[in-house]
Amino acid sequence: MDKAGMEMDLAIALFVKEQQERAEEEKRARIWEKIDPKARIKYTVEELAEGIRKGELFLYTLKMEFTPREVLAGRFIMPYIKDFFDMEVDKSEAVILLSNKRKVSASISDVPCREVAQPLDEWVSQTKEMMEEKHLRIKPVRKKSLGKMEYFCFTLPTAEGRLYNVAFRLQKGDRLYTGALNCPVEEQEGMGLLLEAIVHIIWEMNGQEGGPEDGGN
């Protein structure tokens, strides 16, 4: 067989091998899709909030335990995830919690405030403008009012990929508490909903006033 024929046979053999490997990858993907808990299990904020109230839940295969925790020198209470965060800063003026393994973070701070905060829509618009000034374009996903607790969810591009954020604010006494919780956007339907549920429980732990009022999308 001449050189050209050998090269042709080699090219055909490589093509067949690539096709076989692609077929195997597609087969494995189909099998994984059937057993992947993220493809089979769907959550709601309400059921995740109920799990937090009970003190434990499973997020897919991850068991999570919660306990009430006072932060900001005892001025504020939040549901704390046990054995989850690997970095914690808890000072009088701010609390920061970070899980490098899960790529989840939470931060809360407060300031004296006797004035009524601007309406929710204005807060969302103001946040978008502030981010655009930093050349960051956020995409609001959902917003909601729970009495004096208000929050909105949005995605944000970062150097490490898009993040799913839940930003909240709560007027309590003569102080305004603000916070942000985030996770990778790929975890939006799991961890993202859990972070939103945590905000609901924060509202419950810090005094509910008024009933839920959906702010729409």
Coordinates of C-alpha atoms in Angstrom, one line a residue:
M1 CA 0.0 0.0 0.0
D2 CA 1.4 3.4 -0.9
K3 CA 1.8 6.3 1.5
A4 CA -1.4 8.1 0.4
G5 CA -3.4 4.9 1.0
M6 CA -2.0 4.4 4.5
E7 CA -2.8 8.0 5.4
M8 CA -6.3 7.6 4.1
D9 CA -6.8 4.4 6.2
L10 CA -5.4 6.2 9.3
A11 CA -7.8 9.2 8.7
I12 CA -10.7 6.8 8.4
A13 CA -9.7 4.9 11.6
L14 CA -9.4 8.1 13.5
F15 CA -12.8 9.3 12.3
V16 CA -14.4 6.0 13.3
K17 CA -12.8 6.2 16.7
E18 CA -14.0 9.8 17.2
Q19 CA -17.5 8.8 16.3
Q20 CA -17.4 5.9 18.7
E21 CA -16.1 8.1 21.5
R22 CA -18.8 10.7 20.8
A23 CA -21.5 8.0 20.8
E24 CA -20.2 6.8 24.2
E25 CA -20.2 10.3 25.6
E26 CA -23.8 10.9 24.5
K27 CA -24.8 7.5 26.0
R28 CA -23.2 8.4 29.4
A29 CA -24.8 11.9 29.3
R30 CA -28.3 10.3 28.7
I31 CA -27.7 7.9 31.6
W32 CA -26.5 10.7 33.9
E33 CA -29.5 12.8 33.0
K34 CA -31.7 10.1 34.3
I35 CA -29.9 9.8 37.7
D36 CA -28.7 13.3 38.2
P37 CA -30.7 14.7 41.2
K38 CA -30.5 18.2 39.8
A39 CA -32.4 17.1 36.7
R40 CA -35.0 15.2 38.7
I41 CA -35.6 17.3 41.8
K42 CA -37.3 20.7 41.7
Y43 CA -37.6 23.0 44.7
T44 CA -39.7 25.9 45.8
V45 CA -38.8 28.7 48.2
E46 CA -41.7 27.6 50.5
E47 CA -40.5 24.0 50.9
L48 CA -36.9 25.1 51.5
A49 CA -38.0 27.7 54.0
E50 CA -40.0 25.0 55.9
G51 CA -36.8 22.9 56.0
I52 CA -34.9 25.8 57.5
R53 CA -37.6 26.2 60.1
K54 CA -37.2 22.5 61.1
G55 CA -33.5 22.9 61.3
E56 CA -32.4 20.6 58.5
L57 CA -33.0 19.7 54.9
F58 CA -31.4 18.0 52.0
L59 CA -30.4 20.1 49.0
Y60 CA -30.1 17.3 46.4
T61 CA -27.7 15.0 48.2
L62 CA -26.2 17.7 50.5
K63 CA -27.5 17.6 54.1
M64 CA -27.7 21.0 55.6
E65 CA -28.4 21.9 59.3
F66 CA -29.5 25.3 60.5
T67 CA -29.5 27.2 63.8
P68 CA -30.5 30.7 64.7
R69 CA -27.5 33.0 65.1
E70 CA -27.2 36.5 66.5
V71 CA -24.9 38.8 64.5
L72 CA -24.0 42.5 64.4
A73 CA -23.5 42.5 68.1
G74 CA -26.9 40.9 68.8
R75 CA -28.9 43.4 66.8
F76 CA -29.9 40.9 64.1
I77 CA -30.7 37.2 63.8
M78 CA -30.1 34.9 60.8
P79 CA -30.4 31.2 60.0
Y80 CA -26.8 29.9 60.1
I81 CA -25.8 26.9 58.1
K82 CA -23.7 24.6 60.4
D83 CA -20.3 23.3 59.2
F84 CA -20.7 25.1 55.8
F85 CA -18.6 28.2 55.8
D86 CA -14.8 28.1 55.8
M87 CA -14.4 31.9 56.4
E88 CA -16.3 34.0 58.8
V89 CA -16.0 37.7 59.8
D90 CA -18.5 38.7 62.5
K91 CA -18.1 42.2 63.7
S92 CA -20.4 44.8 65.1
E93 CA -20.7 46.7 61.8
A94 CA -20.8 43.8 59.4
V95 CA -20.9 40.0 59.0
I96 CA -19.4 38.1 56.1
L97 CA -19.7 34.4 55.6
L98 CA -17.9 32.5 52.8
S99 CA -17.8 28.9 51.5
N100 CA -15.0 28.5 49.1
K101 CA -16.0 24.9 48.4
R102 CA -19.6 25.7 47.5
K103 CA -18.8 29.2 46.1
V104 CA -21.5 30.7 48.3
S105 CA -21.2 33.9 50.3
A106 CA -23.4 36.1 52.5
S107 CA -22.9 39.6 53.9
I108 CA -25.0 41.7 56.2
S109 CA -24.6 45.2 57.5
D110 CA -26.7 48.0 59.0
V111 CA -26.8 51.8 59.4
P112 CA -28.9 54.2 61.5
C113 CA -32.0 55.1 59.4
R114 CA -35.2 56.9 60.5
E115 CA -36.3 57.7 57.0
V116 CA -38.5 55.6 54.9
A117 CA -36.5 53.8 52.2
Q118 CA -37.2 54.6 48.6
P119 CA -39.8 52.3 46.8
L120 CA -38.6 48.8 45.8
D121 CA -38.6 49.6 42.1
E122 CA -36.5 52.7 42.7
W123 CA -34.0 50.6 44.8
V124 CA -33.7 48.1 42.0
S125 CA -33.2 50.8 39.3
Q126 CA -30.7 52.6 41.5
T127 CA -28.7 49.3 42.0
K128 CA -28.7 48.7 38.3
E129 CA -27.4 52.3 37.7
M130 CA -24.6 51.9 40.3
M131 CA -23.5 48.6 38.8
E132 CA -23.5 50.0 35.2
E133 CA -21.2 52.8 36.5
K134 CA -18.8 50.0 37.4
H135 CA -19.3 48.5 33.9
L136 CA -21.3 45.6 35.3
R137 CA -24.7 44.8 33.8
I138 CA -27.0 43.0 36.1
K139 CA -30.2 41.2 35.1
P140 CA -33.0 41.3 37.6
V141 CA -34.9 38.0 37.9
R142 CA -37.4 38.5 40.6
K143 CA -38.4 41.0 43.3
K144 CA -40.7 40.7 46.4
S145 CA -41.9 42.6 49.4
L146 CA -42.5 40.9 52.8
G147 CA -43.8 43.7 55.1
K148 CA -40.7 45.8 55.8
M149 CA -38.5 43.2 54.2
E150 CA -37.8 43.7 50.5
Y151 CA -35.5 41.8 48.2
F152 CA -34.7 41.2 44.6
C153 CA -32.8 38.5 42.8
F154 CA -30.5 39.2 39.9
T155 CA -27.6 37.7 37.9
L156 CA -24.2 39.5 37.8
P157 CA -21.1 38.8 35.6
T158 CA -17.8 38.4 37.4
A159 CA -14.3 37.3 36.4
E160 CA -15.1 33.8 37.6
G161 CA -18.5 33.5 35.9
R162 CA -22.0 34.8 36.5
L163 CA -23.4 34.9 40.0
Y164 CA -26.9 34.6 41.2
N165 CA -27.6 37.2 43.9
V166 CA -30.3 37.8 46.4
A167 CA -30.1 41.4 47.8
F168 CA -32.4 42.4 50.7
R169 CA -33.1 45.3 53.0
L170 CA -35.1 45.4 56.2
Q171 CA -36.2 48.3 58.3
K172 CA -36.0 47.3 61.9
G173 CA -36.4 49.9 64.6
D174 CA -34.3 52.9 63.7
R175 CA -31.8 50.9 61.6
L176 CA -31.7 49.7 58.0
Y177 CA -30.3 46.3 57.5
T178 CA -29.0 45.3 54.1
G179 CA -27.5 42.1 52.8
A180 CA -26.5 40.1 49.8
L181 CA -26.3 36.3 49.3
N182 CA -24.9 34.7 46.2
C183 CA -23.9 31.5 44.5
P184 CA -23.0 30.5 40.9
V185 CA -25.8 31.1 38.4
E186 CA -25.7 27.4 37.5
E187 CA -27.0 26.7 41.1
Q188 CA -29.9 29.1 40.7
E189 CA -32.6 26.5 40.9
G190 CA -31.1 24.8 44.0
M191 CA -28.8 26.9 46.1
G192 CA -30.2 30.1 44.7
L193 CA -33.7 29.2 45.9
L194 CA -32.3 28.2 49.3
L195 CA -30.7 31.7 49.6
E196 CA -34.0 33.2 48.8
A197 CA -35.6 31.0 51.5
I198 CA -33.0 32.2 54.0
V199 CA -34.1 35.8 53.3
H200 CA -37.7 34.7 54.1
I201 CA -36.6 33.2 57.4
I202 CA -34.5 36.3 58.2
W203 CA -37.7 38.3 57.9
E204 CA -39.5 35.8 60.3
M205 CA -36.7 35.9 62.8
N206 CA -36.5 39.7 62.9
G207 CA -40.2 40.5 63.3
Q208 CA -42.8 40.2 60.6
E209 CA -44.9 43.2 59.9
G210 CA -47.6 43.1 57.2
G211 CA -48.3 40.2 54.8
P212 CA -46.4 38.9 51.8
E213 CA -46.9 41.1 48.7
D214 CA -45.5 39.9 45.4
G215 CA -43.6 42.6 43.5
G216 CA -43.8 40.7 40.2
N217 CA -40.9 40.3 37.8

